[in-house]
């Protein structure tokens, strides 16, 4: 069965025809050809697929596209303002918070949501928040530093 | 996953209608269990009825000594609710440890309770606090609601609308997570309620949540960790897998129970 | 040091695209008209295929074709080749059973490839695959290495005793003699646990065929596209190399698991030619668990002989190494030439003998995973040394210092083939002791004890051999390829530079660090340097990235090519400045005539090379583009000291890493930020091995730890922030003096963690613990220790 779905992605109205079972991440990657959001596992644990829906981070691999009908979706592609990086993106670059880059889109989206909920997170709070974001390259050390710096920048510091 | 017909509804009446009309329908709440299950092709419902648009089911209210949580309220909302933290902090703590941040943004109490995963956290709180599960048809006491592994007293087409928790004198939840899945290997909810002591254990039992009567009795006389330090739960009937043997889980029950008692104050 | 030169912590060029979601990973790529492949995999660990019926699948909606092993055979498609031959003790060659891309008669591990369905969509392919009927006759699953060699079912009929090879190195007689003189012998039995590499990007491959030109293209998640082109083109698909282009675009981590030539690469490439359409395959994570090569899986028994002063006299080692069901590309060399040759460690042990038996089992093939053989060697040595200290009453520091190869003893020839060029093990130990606050450990231990916790400290002084490798040496040891590297440095007329490197970056940041080499040497603006990697169509040749070789071998090739650029540019400058070559100085991107103010920028010289009007045509060709192939003279030998401090709750066995120090000697550091990042990542994987990770197979050969629900990946809340330092002794045989740093973290850390646990629990009667040291394992060990104490 085909369903017409429409939503806003990174400020732009988009629509498409999907099946009931089409995942939000599939809609983004395959229908909209926005491949910044990644698929890293099949048990909803790795977090590579994290996007924001109506201002909250969630796993786009565990949500149906139809469930995002009318929603306001932000993906990694929607963060920068032209060439100007979002403070969290800039912080990840400054502090070498990425290596292969595969977990990075989900990691950055998750980090921004953390700071939205908790503007000045401690190292422990950051490490606990990242329970749903796996990284195999960095050992998380620089990701934590990046998020601390990104939080500070988002606070205006 | 196998394909299905998708229905977005605005009320539980509409949901019940759609379920009745379906060949093999299922409700979806947060989807944090259902969608992974469908992705593994472990289930193939013909119809999926989404409660995501039923705003009536979302909300937290405190009325005197009762906390009522709407079935579609997310774990994140419960964890962050000053109402819940003020009335039953153990419940807010428990919700804050379910899954990860993104799971908590979608997973719901109704979904968790209806599923009765033997390693889920909420069933321990429901039993521990003597909660009432409110459905479209009736009200069911927690003790009567959780009937076995992934099994509840819900009739076909019956939909949870809210869970009501009486405020305990004191309570705490201690969870020892599976290091990989982060579900409870052992989770112990200790509560001193008006009608008595509860020590509800999740994660460890082969059939889901169970209570440790001996500990409840000991704590009634003396609410201290020492009072239960020497009470060992037998390992028969406890889960055993690569992450924890039955023997280890039995030991952890006592340790977690002691910690919960200490935390409950 | 300039802001973008060697030694500077330059921020990464690659980050912009990764941070803005514009990476180009294989699954992101879509070719016009592409079809999708789904592989039907064996649910059995070991079974005969009696009947295989694909007819219903072929007729299913959306299906374009269904292929089996018989179709590959009919087309003369070869099996996946092994790239290294190891010989037995009697010099006879190892058993080398066939490794088919799609099986014909037998499946040998859960996940083995049985058939491929190609359809218009991935889902249609998957649904159709479920319609393939396979009549399996299960056979006994060979899972345990001891059982495997003890007679019974054979994984391969042409590998008796399920043995691939029975190899040795060293002088057994001399070792026996030394043991006779020993004042003390320490014995240990250890297991190096099997791991799943789990790069976050699942493997993927897209095969494409251009019927107009007859050219094949393979996009693949590979660490080494030229190697794939060679192996697949020459040995599997019979496609000449000039008709086959392999592109490894952005790759999301490898750690060794993406070195090998996998069946899916051959299948999609071949199928694309058959169907005249692109064929795309992407692994599900659950597929990755049962098809990506696993790592480690050694069982070892070893003895160390010491004299009365605690000096090591001899080491005797017997190891069984699991190959899995088939020989993966480099598998045979990992437990031999990358393991046993490291058994001197950082010590002066004069006599060493090691036997290794490689065993086939009905499990996923095993091959190199971050460290590849060296973590196994370090783990053995540092556990053995730790125990020897305890048995002889020497401190952990003392026993090591007494046996260190002295800082002035280089070059140092070990008794196991390798000759180390430089190192200072005392210095890295000292630095690490200071960093962890060793002198205050006892006070911290007492404080923990007051809170009812056990605290322990564990050491690991390790060495490794990387910068792989001198071709003649590895050739003599059975390698079927060379291990040199190539670099083409192309200066453009306007002075910008493109470097074509045979190395591949899948997280290592070469686009930045290699550009630093150019910036430093040529003085070119950083923004004007482009590093190209991962495409056999653009790069002459390369052996790829693994074995911490990119800087030591790839970087040296770049330096040689760049120096040729400088030499030629100098000649051009001399002509333009009307001076003799000897009077030309080149510094900070400018050529000057010494003693004058006559000068030319590098850019001006570059333009002249391409617009050669004022040019020494009699002696020089136009253009400014040099290629170098570099074959290293030796391996490189990073080493160092890792120290781990743990705190254990005896009530539950829960363990916390209170502190972790890594002081590594990686030679010259080109980008300290990158080096630290590599060490962090390696240490995290090493801690993962020590505390969290491990494959579990059940009795029927099912991988129980087949998803993240059961395989414990290190998460941010499992790990502390690390203290990383370095102390450089330069590599003696490359101009940069670099040793490589990608794997040291995973090599040094596991023994430090386990030794810390043993230290914490020694007085509880726990003298040994295996990896992963989970809370239950720790708790059970304490219980056992207490019961033993009570029994006395």
Coordinates of C-alpha atoms in Angstrom, one line a residue, chain C residues 400-687:
Chain C
X400 CA 61.0 -5.1 33.4
X401 CA 63.9 -2.7 33.9
X402 CA 66.2 -5.7 34.5
X403 CA 65.3 -7.2 31.2
X404 CA 64.9 -4.1 28.9
X405 CA 66.9 -3.8 25.8
X406 CA 69.1 -0.9 26.7
X407 CA 68.6 2.5 24.9
X408 CA 72.1 2.2 23.5
X409 CA 71.8 -1.4 22.2
X410 CA 70.3 -0.5 18.8
X411 CA 70.2 -1.9 16.2
X412 CA 69.1 -4.9 18.2
X413 CA 68.8 -8.3 16.6
X414 CA 66.2 -10.5 18.3
X415 CA 66.3 -14.3 18.3
X416 CA 63.1 -14.3 16.3
X417 CA 64.1 -12.7 13.0
X418 CA 63.3 -9.0 13.6
X419 CA 66.0 -6.5 14.2
X420 CA 64.8 -3.4 16.1
X421 CA 66.2 -0.1 14.9
X422 CA 65.5 2.3 17.8
X423 CA 63.7 2.6 21.1
X424 CA 64.0 3.7 24.7
X425 CA 61.8 1.5 26.8
X426 CA 63.1 2.8 30.1
X427 CA 62.1 6.3 29.1
X428 CA 58.5 5.5 28.2
X429 CA 58.1 3.5 31.4
X430 CA 59.4 6.4 33.5
X431 CA 57.1 8.8 31.8
X432 CA 54.1 6.5 32.2
X433 CA 54.9 6.0 35.9
X434 CA 54.9 9.7 36.5
X435 CA 51.7 10.3 34.5
X436 CA 49.7 7.8 36.5
X437 CA 51.2 9.0 39.8
X438 CA 52.7 5.6 40.6
X439 CA 54.2 6.8 43.8
X440 CA 50.8 7.6 45.2
X441 CA 49.1 4.4 44.2
X442 CA 49.3 2.7 47.6
X443 CA 47.4 5.7 49.1
X444 CA 44.7 5.5 46.5
X445 CA 44.5 1.7 47.1
X446 CA 43.9 2.3 50.8
X447 CA 41.3 4.9 50.1
X448 CA 39.4 2.5 47.8
X449 CA 39.7 -0.2 50.4
X450 CA 38.0 2.0 53.0
X451 CA 35.1 2.3 50.6
X452 CA 35.0 -1.4 50.3
X453 CA 36.5 -1.5 46.8
X454 CA 39.6 -3.2 45.4
X455 CA 42.1 -1.1 43.5
X456 CA 44.8 -2.5 41.2
X457 CA 47.4 -1.2 38.8
X458 CA 48.7 -3.1 35.8
X459 CA 51.6 -2.6 33.4
X460 CA 52.3 -3.3 29.8
X461 CA 55.6 -2.5 28.2
X462 CA 55.1 -3.5 24.7
X463 CA 56.7 -3.3 21.2
X464 CA 55.2 -3.9 17.9
X465 CA 56.4 -4.3 14.3
X466 CA 54.5 -2.3 11.7
X467 CA 55.3 -0.1 8.7
X468 CA 54.6 -3.2 6.8
X469 CA 56.9 -4.2 5.0
X470 CA 60.1 -5.0 3.2
X471 CA 58.9 -6.9 0.1
X472 CA 61.9 -9.3 -0.2
X473 CA 61.7 -10.2 3.5
X474 CA 58.0 -10.9 3.5
X475 CA 58.3 -12.6 0.1
X476 CA 60.9 -15.0 1.6
X477 CA 58.4 -15.6 4.4
X478 CA 55.6 -16.6 2.1
X479 CA 53.9 -13.3 1.1
X480 CA 52.5 -13.4 -2.4
X481 CA 52.5 -9.7 -2.9
X482 CA 55.0 -6.9 -2.3
X483 CA 54.4 -4.4 0.4
X484 CA 55.9 -1.2 -1.0
X485 CA 54.0 2.0 -1.6
X486 CA 53.7 4.5 -4.4
X487 CA 53.2 8.2 -4.5
X488 CA 52.8 10.6 -7.5
X489 CA 53.3 14.2 -6.7
X490 CA 51.8 16.3 -9.4
X491 CA 52.6 20.0 -9.4
X492 CA 50.1 22.0 -11.5
X493 CA 51.1 25.0 -13.6
X494 CA 49.7 27.4 -11.1
X495 CA 51.6 25.9 -8.2
X496 CA 49.0 23.8 -6.5
X497 CA 49.8 20.2 -5.9
X498 CA 47.9 16.9 -6.1
X499 CA 49.3 13.8 -4.5
X500 CA 48.2 10.4 -5.7
X501 CA 48.9 8.0 -2.9
X502 CA 48.5 4.2 -2.7
X503 CA 47.5 4.5 0.9
X504 CA 43.9 4.8 1.9
X505 CA 42.2 6.8 4.5
X506 CA 39.2 5.4 6.4
X507 CA 39.5 7.6 9.5
X508 CA 43.3 8.2 9.7
X509 CA 43.2 11.8 8.2
X510 CA 45.7 11.3 5.4
X511 CA 44.1 14.1 3.4
X512 CA 45.4 16.4 6.2
X513 CA 48.6 14.7 7.3
X514 CA 50.0 13.9 3.9
X515 CA 49.2 17.5 2.9
X516 CA 51.3 18.6 5.9
X517 CA 54.3 16.7 4.3
X518 CA 53.9 18.7 1.1
X519 CA 53.3 22.0 2.9
X520 CA 56.4 21.4 5.0
X521 CA 58.6 20.4 2.1
X522 CA 57.4 22.6 -0.8
X523 CA 56.0 25.5 1.2
X524 CA 52.8 25.3 -0.8
X525 CA 49.6 26.8 0.9
X526 CA 47.6 24.1 2.6
X527 CA 44.5 25.0 0.7
X528 CA 46.4 24.3 -2.6
X529 CA 47.2 20.7 -1.8
X530 CA 44.9 17.9 -2.6
X531 CA 45.5 14.3 -1.6
X532 CA 43.9 11.6 -3.8
X533 CA 43.5 8.1 -2.6
X534 CA 41.2 5.1 -3.1
X535 CA 40.9 4.9 -6.9
X536 CA 42.9 2.5 -9.0
X537 CA 41.9 4.5 -12.0
X538 CA 43.8 7.5 -10.7
X539 CA 46.6 6.1 -8.7
X540 CA 49.4 4.0 -10.2
X541 CA 49.6 1.4 -7.5
X542 CA 49.3 0.9 -3.8
X543 CA 49.0 -1.8 -1.2
X544 CA 46.6 0.2 0.9
X545 CA 46.3 1.0 4.6
X546 CA 46.7 -1.5 7.4
X547 CA 49.6 -2.6 9.6
X548 CA 50.3 1.1 10.5
X549 CA 52.1 1.5 7.2
X550 CA 50.6 4.7 5.7
X551 CA 53.0 7.2 7.1
X552 CA 56.1 5.0 7.3
X553 CA 55.7 3.6 3.8
X554 CA 53.2 5.7 2.0
X555 CA 54.5 8.9 3.6
X556 CA 58.1 8.0 2.7
X557 CA 57.1 7.4 -0.9
X558 CA 55.5 10.9 -0.9
X559 CA 58.7 12.3 0.6
X560 CA 60.8 10.7 -2.1
X561 CA 58.6 11.9 -4.9
X562 CA 58.5 15.3 -3.3
X563 CA 62.3 15.5 -3.0
X564 CA 62.5 14.6 -6.7
X565 CA 60.2 17.6 -7.3
X566 CA 62.5 19.8 -5.3
X567 CA 65.5 18.5 -7.1
X568 CA 64.0 19.2 -10.5
X569 CA 62.5 22.6 -9.4
X570 CA 65.9 23.6 -8.1
X571 CA 67.5 22.9 -11.5
X572 CA 64.8 25.0 -13.2
X573 CA 65.3 27.7 -10.7
X574 CA 69.0 27.7 -11.2
X575 CA 68.4 28.2 -14.9
X576 CA 65.9 30.9 -14.4
X577 CA 68.1 32.7 -11.8
X578 CA 71.2 32.1 -13.9
X579 CA 73.1 30.5 -11.1
X580 CA 74.6 27.1 -10.5
X581 CA 72.5 24.5 -8.8
X582 CA 74.8 24.3 -5.8
X583 CA 74.2 28.0 -5.1
X584 CA 70.4 27.6 -5.0
X585 CA 68.8 27.4 -1.6
X586 CA 65.2 26.3 -1.1
X587 CA 63.4 27.4 2.1
X588 CA 59.8 28.2 2.9
X589 CA 58.7 27.8 -0.6
X590 CA 61.3 30.1 -2.1
X591 CA 64.4 29.5 -4.2
X592 CA 67.2 32.0 -3.6
X593 CA 70.7 32.3 -4.9
X594 CA 72.8 32.1 -1.7
X595 CA 74.3 35.4 -0.7
X596 CA 72.0 37.4 -3.0
X597 CA 68.4 38.7 -3.0
X598 CA 67.7 36.9 -6.2
X599 CA 64.6 34.8 -5.6
X600 CA 61.8 32.8 -7.2
X601 CA 58.7 31.3 -5.6
X602 CA 57.9 27.7 -6.0
X603 CA 54.8 28.8 -7.9
X604 CA 56.9 30.7 -10.4
X605 CA 59.1 27.7 -11.0
X606 CA 56.1 25.5 -11.4
X607 CA 54.6 27.8 -14.0
X608 CA 57.9 27.7 -15.8
X609 CA 57.9 24.0 -15.9
X610 CA 54.6 24.1 -17.8
X611 CA 55.3 27.2 -19.9
X612 CA 58.9 26.4 -20.6
X613 CA 60.1 29.4 -22.4
X614 CA 63.0 30.2 -20.2
X615 CA 63.9 26.5 -19.5
X616 CA 67.0 24.2 -19.6
X617 CA 65.6 22.0 -22.4
X618 CA 69.0 20.5 -23.1
X619 CA 69.1 18.8 -19.8
X620 CA 65.5 18.7 -18.5
X621 CA 62.0 17.8 -19.7
X622 CA 59.2 20.1 -19.0
X623 CA 56.5 19.4 -16.5
X624 CA 56.8 18.9 -12.7
X625 CA 55.4 15.6 -11.8
X626 CA 57.3 12.8 -10.0
X627 CA 56.5 9.3 -8.9
X628 CA 58.3 7.2 -6.4
X629 CA 57.8 3.6 -5.3
X630 CA 59.2 3.0 -1.9
X631 CA 60.0 -0.4 -0.4
X632 CA 61.0 -0.1 3.2
X633 CA 64.3 -1.5 4.5
X634 CA 62.7 -2.9 7.6
X635 CA 59.6 -3.0 9.7
X636 CA 59.3 -0.1 12.1
X637 CA 59.1 -0.7 15.8
X638 CA 56.8 1.6 17.9
X639 CA 56.8 0.7 21.5
X640 CA 55.8 2.1 24.8
X641 CA 54.2 1.7 28.2
X642 CA 50.5 1.5 29.1
X643 CA 49.4 1.6 32.7
X644 CA 45.9 0.9 33.8
X645 CA 44.4 1.5 37.2
X646 CA 41.1 -0.2 38.1
X647 CA 38.6 -0.1 40.9
X648 CA 36.5 -3.2 41.5
X649 CA 33.3 -3.6 43.6
X650 CA 33.7 -7.1 45.0
X651 CA 29.9 -7.2 45.7
X652 CA 29.1 -7.3 42.0
X653 CA 32.4 -7.6 40.2
X654 CA 31.7 -4.3 38.5
X655 CA 34.9 -2.7 37.3
X656 CA 35.7 0.9 36.6
X657 CA 38.8 2.1 34.9
X658 CA 40.0 4.7 37.3
X659 CA 42.9 5.9 35.1
X660 CA 44.6 4.9 31.9
X661 CA 48.0 6.1 30.7
X662 CA 49.5 5.5 27.4
X663 CA 53.0 6.6 26.6
X664 CA 54.0 5.6 23.1
X665 CA 57.1 6.0 21.0
X666 CA 55.8 6.3 17.5
X667 CA 58.9 8.1 16.2
X668 CA 58.5 11.6 14.7
X669 CA 54.9 12.9 15.1
X670 CA 53.6 14.6 12.0
X671 CA 50.2 15.6 13.6
X672 CA 49.9 15.2 17.4
X673 CA 46.2 15.6 17.3
X674 CA 45.8 12.7 14.8
X675 CA 48.3 10.5 16.8
X676 CA 46.4 11.0 20.0
X677 CA 43.2 10.2 18.3
X678 CA 44.6 7.0 16.9
X679 CA 45.9 6.0 20.4
X680 CA 42.5 6.8 22.0
X681 CA 40.7 4.6 19.4
X682 CA 43.2 1.7 19.8
X683 CA 43.0 1.9 23.6
X684 CA 39.2 1.8 23.5
X685 CA 39.3 -1.3 21.4
X686 CA 41.9 -2.9 23.7
X687 CA 39.8 -2.1 26.7

